């Protein structure tokens, strides 16, 4: 199989747990929001909402626990808690060096996320990642959660429009098993990264990707570009 030239490869990154160590911010912020409304929960109680956009998640809080006037009110309140935390989240270990390799090779890169773009933008700027990413695409824009591949497909189509050509291979970098499954079913190649702060099982992440890593420190660009399969 001939090697695919780097400019004909696209990288689509999830944000939380994949680019930045933001999971602890969520663990605090979501619990803090509910605590303010008299609901005390554990981190595991949020697993049922993992695949939802933030707006839909806040509506689910309202529907599940009857708190707030509606989901929009909870969303505004949670956003205030989150925005400060997101500006301070660190990148995953080894990520900056990997992105520098990819940028030098001319690889097109963007973000596909369930998190609102304003929070992602704050995280990217604070962690020094904004210079590598073309744009942020959200599940809110795509219209469906990451249980479906729409957000990855929308991100890829935007890259193709921006670059004026199709890409021979598109890789999704993701820590969530449901995102790895949906993107894989749609034909994307996948780098699965385990987030030790998250709720995903390491073995499940490993089982649903072409390349598995615990850290970008163990991922060389050539390993991705030379992958056959």
mmCIF file of C-alpha atoms in Angstrom:
data_model
loop_
_atom_site.group_PDB
_atom_site.id
_atom_site.type_symbol
_atom_site.label_atom_id
_atom_site.label_comp_id
_atom_site.label_asym_id
_atom_site.label_seq_id
_atom_site.Cartn_x
_atom_site.Cartn_y
_atom_site.Cartn_z
ATOM 1 C CA UNK A 1 0.000 0.000 0.000
ATOM 2 C CA UNK A 2 1.583 3.351 -1.013
ATOM 3 C CA UNK A 3 2.164 5.854 1.731
ATOM 4 C CA UNK A 4 -0.391 8.674 1.800
ATOM 5 C CA UNK A 5 1.163 12.141 1.646
ATOM 6 C CA UNK A 6 0.617 14.168 4.822
ATOM 7 C CA UNK A 7 -1.234 17.073 3.101
ATOM 8 C CA UNK A 8 -3.894 14.545 2.077
ATOM 9 C CA UNK A 9 -4.546 13.532 5.689
ATOM 10 C CA UNK A 10 -6.951 15.232 8.113
ATOM 11 C CA UNK A 11 -6.922 15.008 11.906
ATOM 12 C CA UNK A 12 -10.189 15.616 13.783
ATOM 13 C CA UNK A 13 -9.803 15.916 17.549
ATOM 14 C CA UNK A 14 -12.287 15.596 20.349
ATOM 15 C CA UNK A 15 -11.624 18.220 23.034
ATOM 16 C CA UNK A 16 -12.359 17.013 26.579
ATOM 17 C CA UNK A 17 -9.984 14.305 27.708
ATOM 18 C CA UNK A 18 -8.400 14.142 24.254
ATOM 19 C CA UNK A 19 -6.775 17.546 23.782
ATOM 20 C CA UNK A 20 -6.994 18.891 27.315
ATOM 21 C CA UNK A 21 -7.330 17.546 30.832
ATOM 22 C CA UNK A 22 -10.715 19.155 31.371
ATOM 23 C CA UNK A 23 -12.542 16.197 32.878
ATOM 24 C CA UNK A 24 -11.844 17.359 36.470
ATOM 25 C CA UNK A 25 -13.378 20.738 35.578
ATOM 26 C CA UNK A 26 -16.583 18.986 34.581
ATOM 27 C CA UNK A 27 -16.559 16.778 37.651
ATOM 28 C CA UNK A 28 -16.469 19.900 39.807
ATOM 29 C CA UNK A 29 -18.696 22.198 37.752
ATOM 30 C CA UNK A 30 -21.591 19.829 37.124
ATOM 31 C CA UNK A 31 -21.703 18.699 40.745
ATOM 32 C CA UNK A 32 -21.450 22.321 41.903
ATOM 33 C CA UNK A 33 -24.383 23.343 39.710
ATOM 34 C CA UNK A 34 -26.592 20.595 41.087
ATOM 35 C CA UNK A 35 -25.417 21.242 44.648
ATOM 36 C CA UNK A 36 -26.556 24.848 44.314
ATOM 37 C CA UNK A 37 -30.003 23.476 43.519
ATOM 38 C CA UNK A 38 -30.038 21.055 46.442
ATOM 39 C CA UNK A 39 -29.047 17.921 44.519
ATOM 40 C CA UNK A 40 -25.959 16.013 45.631
ATOM 41 C CA UNK A 41 -24.664 13.405 43.181
ATOM 42 C CA UNK A 42 -21.586 11.330 42.428
ATOM 43 C CA UNK A 43 -19.468 11.488 39.267
ATOM 44 C CA UNK A 44 -21.012 8.213 38.083
ATOM 45 C CA UNK A 45 -24.463 9.799 38.102
ATOM 46 C CA UNK A 46 -23.436 11.851 35.059
ATOM 47 C CA UNK A 47 -22.622 8.841 32.866
ATOM 48 C CA UNK A 48 -26.137 8.779 31.410
ATOM 49 C CA UNK A 49 -25.626 12.291 30.012
ATOM 50 C CA UNK A 50 -22.108 11.737 28.584
ATOM 51 C CA UNK A 51 -23.162 11.665 24.912
ATOM 52 C CA UNK A 52 -25.322 14.822 25.037
ATOM 53 C CA UNK A 53 -24.437 18.364 24.053
ATOM 54 C CA UNK A 54 -24.147 20.723 27.027
ATOM 55 C CA UNK A 55 -27.450 22.386 26.206
ATOM 56 C CA UNK A 56 -29.246 19.026 26.056
ATOM 57 C CA UNK A 57 -27.471 17.881 29.214
ATOM 58 C CA UNK A 58 -28.757 20.882 31.146
ATOM 59 C CA UNK A 59 -32.265 20.185 29.865
ATOM 60 C CA UNK A 60 -31.845 16.605 31.065
ATOM 61 C CA UNK A 61 -30.909 17.883 34.537
ATOM 62 C CA UNK A 62 -34.133 19.867 34.578
ATOM 63 C CA UNK A 63 -36.155 16.885 33.330
ATOM 64 C CA UNK A 64 -34.498 14.419 35.722
ATOM 65 C CA UNK A 65 -34.368 16.432 38.951
ATOM 66 C CA UNK A 66 -36.882 19.213 38.310
ATOM 67 C CA UNK A 67 -34.361 21.968 39.006
ATOM 68 C CA UNK A 68 -34.257 25.415 37.435
ATOM 69 C CA UNK A 69 -36.903 27.106 35.335
ATOM 70 C CA UNK A 70 -35.711 25.229 32.247
ATOM 71 C CA UNK A 71 -32.579 23.887 30.599
ATOM 72 C CA UNK A 72 -31.584 27.301 29.265
ATOM 73 C CA UNK A 73 -31.384 28.776 32.751
ATOM 74 C CA UNK A 74 -29.237 25.882 33.958
ATOM 75 C CA UNK A 75 -27.050 26.179 30.866
ATOM 76 C CA UNK A 76 -26.299 29.847 31.566
ATOM 77 C CA UNK A 77 -25.475 29.088 35.183
ATOM 78 C CA UNK A 78 -23.238 26.148 34.349
ATOM 79 C CA UNK A 79 -21.445 28.123 31.634
ATOM 80 C CA UNK A 80 -20.401 30.739 34.172
ATOM 81 C CA UNK A 81 -18.893 28.039 36.374
ATOM 82 C CA UNK A 82 -17.147 26.360 33.448
ATOM 83 C CA UNK A 83 -15.663 29.296 31.552
ATOM 84 C CA UNK A 84 -13.166 30.141 34.250
ATOM 85 C CA UNK A 85 -12.088 26.543 34.701
ATOM 86 C CA UNK A 86 -11.676 25.973 30.959
ATOM 87 C CA UNK A 87 -9.258 28.863 30.581
ATOM 88 C CA UNK A 88 -6.856 27.052 32.909
ATOM 89 C CA UNK A 89 -6.955 23.431 31.717
ATOM 90 C CA UNK A 90 -3.601 21.922 30.661
ATOM 91 C CA UNK A 91 -3.013 20.036 27.391
ATOM 92 C CA UNK A 92 -2.556 16.275 27.454
ATOM 93 C CA UNK A 93 1.061 15.201 28.018
ATOM 94 C CA UNK A 94 3.071 15.188 24.801
ATOM 95 C CA UNK A 95 0.297 16.795 22.763
ATOM 96 C CA UNK A 96 2.071 20.031 21.829
ATOM 97 C CA UNK A 97 5.064 18.190 20.381
ATOM 98 C CA UNK A 98 2.769 15.888 18.374
ATOM 99 C CA UNK A 99 0.741 18.813 17.009
ATOM 100 C CA UNK A 100 3.920 20.615 16.052
ATOM 101 C CA UNK A 101 4.948 17.591 13.988
ATOM 102 C CA UNK A 102 1.535 17.476 12.331
ATOM 103 C CA UNK A 103 1.505 21.193 11.571
ATOM 104 C CA UNK A 104 4.984 21.027 10.051
ATOM 105 C CA UNK A 105 3.802 18.148 7.847
ATOM 106 C CA UNK A 106 0.893 20.213 6.537
ATOM 107 C CA UNK A 107 -1.864 18.137 8.091
ATOM 108 C CA UNK A 108 -5.278 19.805 8.343
ATOM 109 C CA UNK A 109 -6.573 19.763 11.913
ATOM 110 C CA UNK A 110 -9.789 20.775 13.655
ATOM 111 C CA UNK A 111 -11.947 19.985 16.680
ATOM 112 C CA UNK A 112 -15.236 18.048 16.818
ATOM 113 C CA UNK A 113 -16.856 18.227 20.231
ATOM 114 C CA UNK A 114 -20.014 18.070 22.294
ATOM 115 C CA UNK A 115 -18.794 21.040 24.321
ATOM 116 C CA UNK A 116 -19.935 24.584 23.374
ATOM 117 C CA UNK A 117 -17.491 26.376 21.097
ATOM 118 C CA UNK A 118 -16.905 29.260 23.518
ATOM 119 C CA UNK A 119 -15.637 26.881 26.204
ATOM 120 C CA UNK A 120 -13.462 24.996 23.731
ATOM 121 C CA UNK A 121 -12.053 28.267 22.421
ATOM 122 C CA UNK A 122 -11.138 29.290 25.953
ATOM 123 C CA UNK A 123 -9.400 25.957 26.550
ATOM 124 C CA UNK A 124 -7.518 26.028 23.238
ATOM 125 C CA UNK A 125 -6.252 29.557 23.834
ATOM 126 C CA UNK A 126 -5.278 28.889 27.441
ATOM 127 C CA UNK A 127 -3.413 25.678 26.578
ATOM 128 C CA UNK A 128 -1.685 27.128 23.509
ATOM 129 C CA UNK A 129 -3.535 24.870 21.072
ATOM 130 C CA UNK A 130 -5.479 27.428 19.058
ATOM 131 C CA UNK A 131 -2.651 27.925 16.562
ATOM 132 C CA UNK A 132 -2.973 24.323 15.424
ATOM 133 C CA UNK A 133 -6.739 24.025 14.966
ATOM 134 C CA UNK A 134 -8.576 25.400 11.940
ATOM 135 C CA UNK A 135 -11.947 25.638 13.689
ATOM 136 C CA UNK A 136 -14.297 24.023 16.201
ATOM 137 C CA UNK A 137 -17.365 22.029 15.118
ATOM 138 C CA UNK A 138 -19.962 21.055 17.718
ATOM 139 C CA UNK A 139 -22.677 18.449 18.016
ATOM 140 C CA UNK A 140 -25.069 21.351 18.452
ATOM 141 C CA UNK A 141 -24.242 22.451 14.908
ATOM 142 C CA UNK A 142 -24.342 18.904 13.577
ATOM 143 C CA UNK A 143 -27.759 18.259 15.107
ATOM 144 C CA UNK A 144 -27.049 14.896 16.737
ATOM 145 C CA UNK A 145 -24.877 13.531 19.529
ATOM 146 C CA UNK A 146 -21.602 11.669 19.112
ATOM 147 C CA UNK A 147 -23.527 8.432 19.197
ATOM 148 C CA UNK A 148 -23.864 9.323 15.516
ATOM 149 C CA UNK A 149 -20.988 10.359 13.205
ATOM 150 C CA UNK A 150 -22.558 13.641 12.074
ATOM 151 C CA UNK A 151 -20.177 15.969 13.918
ATOM 152 C CA UNK A 152 -17.092 14.228 12.524
ATOM 153 C CA UNK A 153 -18.550 14.234 9.012
ATOM 154 C CA UNK A 154 -19.442 17.922 9.298
ATOM 155 C CA UNK A 155 -15.932 18.746 10.511
ATOM 156 C CA UNK A 156 -14.400 16.834 7.601
ATOM 157 C CA UNK A 157 -16.649 18.500 5.045
ATOM 158 C CA UNK A 158 -15.626 21.907 6.401
ATOM 159 C CA UNK A 159 -11.960 20.994 6.105
ATOM 160 C CA UNK A 160 -12.542 19.814 2.528
ATOM 161 C CA UNK A 161 -14.320 23.053 1.675
ATOM 162 C CA UNK A 162 -11.533 25.110 3.220
ATOM 163 C CA UNK A 163 -8.734 23.204 1.498
ATOM 164 C CA UNK A 164 -10.559 22.724 -1.785
ATOM 165 C CA UNK A 165 -10.053 18.970 -2.012
ATOM 166 C CA UNK A 166 -11.043 15.682 -0.436
ATOM 167 C CA UNK A 167 -8.720 13.928 1.989
ATOM 168 C CA UNK A 168 -7.517 10.419 1.287
ATOM 169 C CA UNK A 169 -7.654 9.551 4.969
ATOM 170 C CA UNK A 170 -9.264 11.201 7.980
ATOM 171 C CA UNK A 171 -8.355 10.287 11.550
ATOM 172 C CA UNK A 172 -10.527 10.896 14.586
ATOM 173 C CA UNK A 173 -8.743 11.321 17.935
ATOM 174 C CA UNK A 174 -11.198 10.479 20.697
ATOM 175 C CA UNK A 175 -11.368 9.216 24.282
ATOM 176 C CA UNK A 176 -15.095 8.380 24.351
ATOM 177 C CA UNK A 177 -16.073 4.867 23.304
ATOM 178 C CA UNK A 178 -19.369 5.980 21.749
ATOM 179 C CA UNK A 179 -17.502 8.499 19.574
ATOM 180 C CA UNK A 180 -14.935 5.904 18.538
ATOM 181 C CA UNK A 181 -17.706 3.496 17.587
ATOM 182 C CA UNK A 182 -19.750 5.975 15.551
ATOM 183 C CA UNK A 183 -16.764 7.464 13.723
ATOM 184 C CA UNK A 184 -15.381 4.010 12.967
ATOM 185 C CA UNK A 185 -18.721 2.875 11.559
ATOM 186 C CA UNK A 186 -18.611 5.910 9.252
ATOM 187 C CA UNK A 187 -15.206 4.964 7.874
ATOM 188 C CA UNK A 188 -12.865 7.157 9.890
ATOM 189 C CA UNK A 189 -9.599 5.761 11.201
ATOM 190 C CA UNK A 190 -9.299 6.278 14.944
ATOM 191 C CA UNK A 191 -6.682 7.062 17.557
ATOM 192 C CA UNK A 192 -8.170 6.116 20.916
ATOM 193 C CA UNK A 193 -6.632 7.868 23.905
ATOM 194 C CA UNK A 194 -7.400 6.776 27.430
ATOM 195 C CA UNK A 195 -8.379 9.513 29.864
ATOM 196 C CA UNK A 196 -7.595 8.321 33.399
ATOM 197 C CA UNK A 197 -9.857 11.044 34.782
ATOM 198 C CA UNK A 198 -12.811 10.008 32.626
ATOM 199 C CA UNK A 199 -15.530 7.411 32.864
ATOM 200 C CA UNK A 200 -14.465 5.171 29.974
ATOM 201 C CA UNK A 201 -12.932 1.744 30.494
ATOM 202 C CA UNK A 202 -9.386 1.507 29.143
ATOM 203 C CA UNK A 203 -10.006 -1.898 27.514
ATOM 204 C CA UNK A 204 -13.097 -0.575 25.721
ATOM 205 C CA UNK A 205 -11.189 2.365 24.305
ATOM 206 C CA UNK A 206 -8.438 0.008 23.144
ATOM 207 C CA UNK A 207 -10.977 -2.322 21.492
ATOM 208 C CA UNK A 208 -12.552 0.437 19.406
ATOM 209 C CA UNK A 209 -9.655 2.095 17.607
ATOM 210 C CA UNK A 210 -6.884 1.413 15.116
ATOM 211 C CA UNK A 211 -4.187 2.999 17.303
ATOM 212 C CA UNK A 212 -4.422 3.110 21.091
ATOM 213 C CA UNK A 213 -2.397 5.392 23.367
ATOM 214 C CA UNK A 214 -2.329 6.387 27.006
ATOM 215 C CA UNK A 215 -0.428 9.572 26.173
ATOM 216 C CA UNK A 216 0.743 11.491 23.112
ATOM 217 C CA UNK A 217 4.244 10.929 24.426
ATOM 218 C CA UNK A 218 4.003 7.425 22.961
ATOM 219 C CA UNK A 219 2.608 8.549 19.582
ATOM 220 C CA UNK A 220 4.888 9.492 16.713
ATOM 221 C CA UNK A 221 3.404 11.094 13.610
ATOM 222 C CA UNK A 222 4.948 8.443 11.382
ATOM 223 C CA UNK A 223 3.007 5.744 13.231
ATOM 224 C CA UNK A 224 -0.239 7.379 12.111
ATOM 225 C CA UNK A 225 0.794 8.272 8.568
ATOM 226 C CA UNK A 226 2.264 4.831 7.876
ATOM 227 C CA UNK A 227 -0.698 2.910 9.295
ATOM 228 C CA UNK A 228 -1.981 0.296 6.866
ATOM 229 C CA UNK A 229 -5.449 -1.082 7.144
#
